[in-house]
């Protein structure tokens, strides 16, 4: 039975549960992803997030197909990687994801990042090839050229909805002005240390749904220690709300996102945490506001494309500001 959590209505017409299950980080232990996804399905999760990069499509697909839950009741997102952005690579990449998932269609197919890189092949060892400067150079593939191929996937029934990830407002505005099918989703990093208020408000006004990745602020990242920032789960406003509602700080952060109107995709392979993460409860507006204040003046991004991929990938322009 599906869990009793709110849904968002996508501009493509489909309903999407606001609390989903993320599978990032499972590449080295596919059996754990498979078993955890089975637990999630049993606990009522019907929204799952994966990507070609994650190497978890096969494990997730096997779990869903073997669960007894009808395929049409499960919403699965996967993503097009940067090396597949040339028009001739879009459909083959999508077909590979379909094959690994074992599905006839993908519910949401989205850009993983806005930039494009040179194609070196479809093997996972070939999709993050850095140069001697520890950088991956971007190539000039207009976003709309890739998007046109994704629109064809919808028209041909391979994909039901298409979206983007890590897009800024100007990127979205440009894409919408040219697209035949508007993006149904923008998946971005959102947590109290990076509340993304401008994007949250803009997306509501333009009927584009949001999904928050890293909704807990990446508590396992040692990067925080070197910056002097406290972990989001340890913020006083979060701990105060947890005490008020009799919930864990993790449950508070998940439901803070739900209260703000977007989807949240926490990940865990621990059955008890998987069960706890989908427990929905309403938060008072004043508590939502107090938590939102955490990152309002000094936002902290944990998934920095420059640090991950090299200096050519400053898609947010944040490093240019520092120079």
mmCIF file with all atom_site columns, C-alpha atoms in Angstrom, residues 4 12 31 36 41 44 48 59 79 81 92 111 130 200 217 226 228 235 263 265 267 273 283 298 306 310 314:
data_model
loop_
_atom_site.group_PDB
_atom_site.id
_atom_site.type_symbol
_atom_site.label_atom_id
_atom_site.label_alt_id
_atom_site.label_comp_id
_atom_site.label_asym_id
_atom_site.label_entity_id
_atom_site.label_seq_id
_atom_site.pdbx_PDB_ins_code
_atom_site.Cartn_x
_atom_site.Cartn_y
_atom_site.Cartn_z
_atom_site.occupancy
_atom_site.B_iso_or_equiv
_atom_site.pdbx_formal_charge
_atom_site.auth_seq_id
_atom_site.auth_comp_id
_atom_site.auth_asym_id
_atom_site.auth_atom_id
_atom_site.pdbx_PDB_model_num
ATOM 1  C CA . UNK A 1 4   ? -0.019 8.570  2.896   1.00 0.00 ? 4   UNK A CA 1
ATOM 2  C CA . UNK A 1 12  ? 2.829  16.796 -17.738 1.00 0.00 ? 12  UNK A CA 1
ATOM 3  C CA . UNK A 1 31  ? 22.690 -5.773 -3.546  1.00 0.00 ? 31  UNK A CA 1
ATOM 4  C CA . UNK A 1 36  ? 16.709 -1.366 0.448   1.00 0.00 ? 36  UNK A CA 1
ATOM 5  C CA . UNK A 1 41  ? 8.359  -0.456 -1.660  1.00 0.00 ? 41  UNK A CA 1
ATOM 6  C CA . UNK A 1 44  ? 4.850  2.523  0.756   1.00 0.00 ? 44  UNK A CA 1
ATOM 7  C CA . UNK A 1 48  ? 12.289 6.480  -6.766  1.00 0.00 ? 48  UNK A CA 1
ATOM 8  C CA . UNK A 1 59  ? 19.215 -3.009 -8.926  1.00 0.00 ? 59  UNK A CA 1
ATOM 9  C CA . UNK A 1 79  ? 19.040 11.022 -15.802 1.00 0.00 ? 79  UNK A CA 1
ATOM 10 C CA . UNK A 1 81  ? 24.653 12.221 -18.330 1.00 0.00 ? 81  UNK A CA 1
ATOM 11 C CA . UNK A 1 92  ? 20.817 5.346  -27.182 1.00 0.00 ? 92  UNK A CA 1
ATOM 12 C CA . UNK A 1 111 ? 19.387 16.346 -17.654 1.00 0.00 ? 111 UNK A CA 1
ATOM 13 C CA . UNK A 1 130 ? 39.455 14.234 -16.590 1.00 0.00 ? 130 UNK A CA 1
ATOM 14 C CA . UNK A 1 200 ? 11.303 27.759 -4.921  1.00 0.00 ? 200 UNK A CA 1
ATOM 15 C CA . UNK A 1 217 ? 22.741 18.820 3.829   1.00 0.00 ? 217 UNK A CA 1
ATOM 16 C CA . UNK A 1 226 ? 36.978 22.724 6.981   1.00 0.00 ? 226 UNK A CA 1
ATOM 17 C CA . UNK A 1 228 ? 33.454 26.210 9.933   1.00 0.00 ? 228 UNK A CA 1
ATOM 18 C CA . UNK A 1 235 ? 21.229 23.403 13.904  1.00 0.00 ? 235 UNK A CA 1
ATOM 19 C CA . UNK A 1 263 ? 9.688  16.665 -3.451  1.00 0.00 ? 263 UNK A CA 1
ATOM 20 C CA . UNK A 1 265 ? 14.534 12.181 -1.929  1.00 0.00 ? 265 UNK A CA 1
ATOM 21 C CA . UNK A 1 267 ? 18.499 7.867  0.917   1.00 0.00 ? 267 UNK A CA 1
ATOM 22 C CA . UNK A 1 273 ? 15.451 4.748  8.717   1.00 0.00 ? 273 UNK A CA 1
ATOM 23 C CA . UNK A 1 283 ? 4.748  21.573 10.391  1.00 0.00 ? 283 UNK A CA 1
ATOM 24 C CA . UNK A 1 298 ? 25.177 32.616 4.116   1.00 0.00 ? 298 UNK A CA 1
ATOM 25 C CA . UNK A 1 306 ? 33.820 22.958 -9.906  1.00 0.00 ? 306 UNK A CA 1
ATOM 26 C CA . UNK A 1 310 ? 36.955 20.918 -12.547 1.00 0.00 ? 310 UNK A CA 1
ATOM 27 C CA . UNK A 1 314 ? 31.241 26.750 -13.007 1.00 0.00 ? 314 UNK A CA 1
#
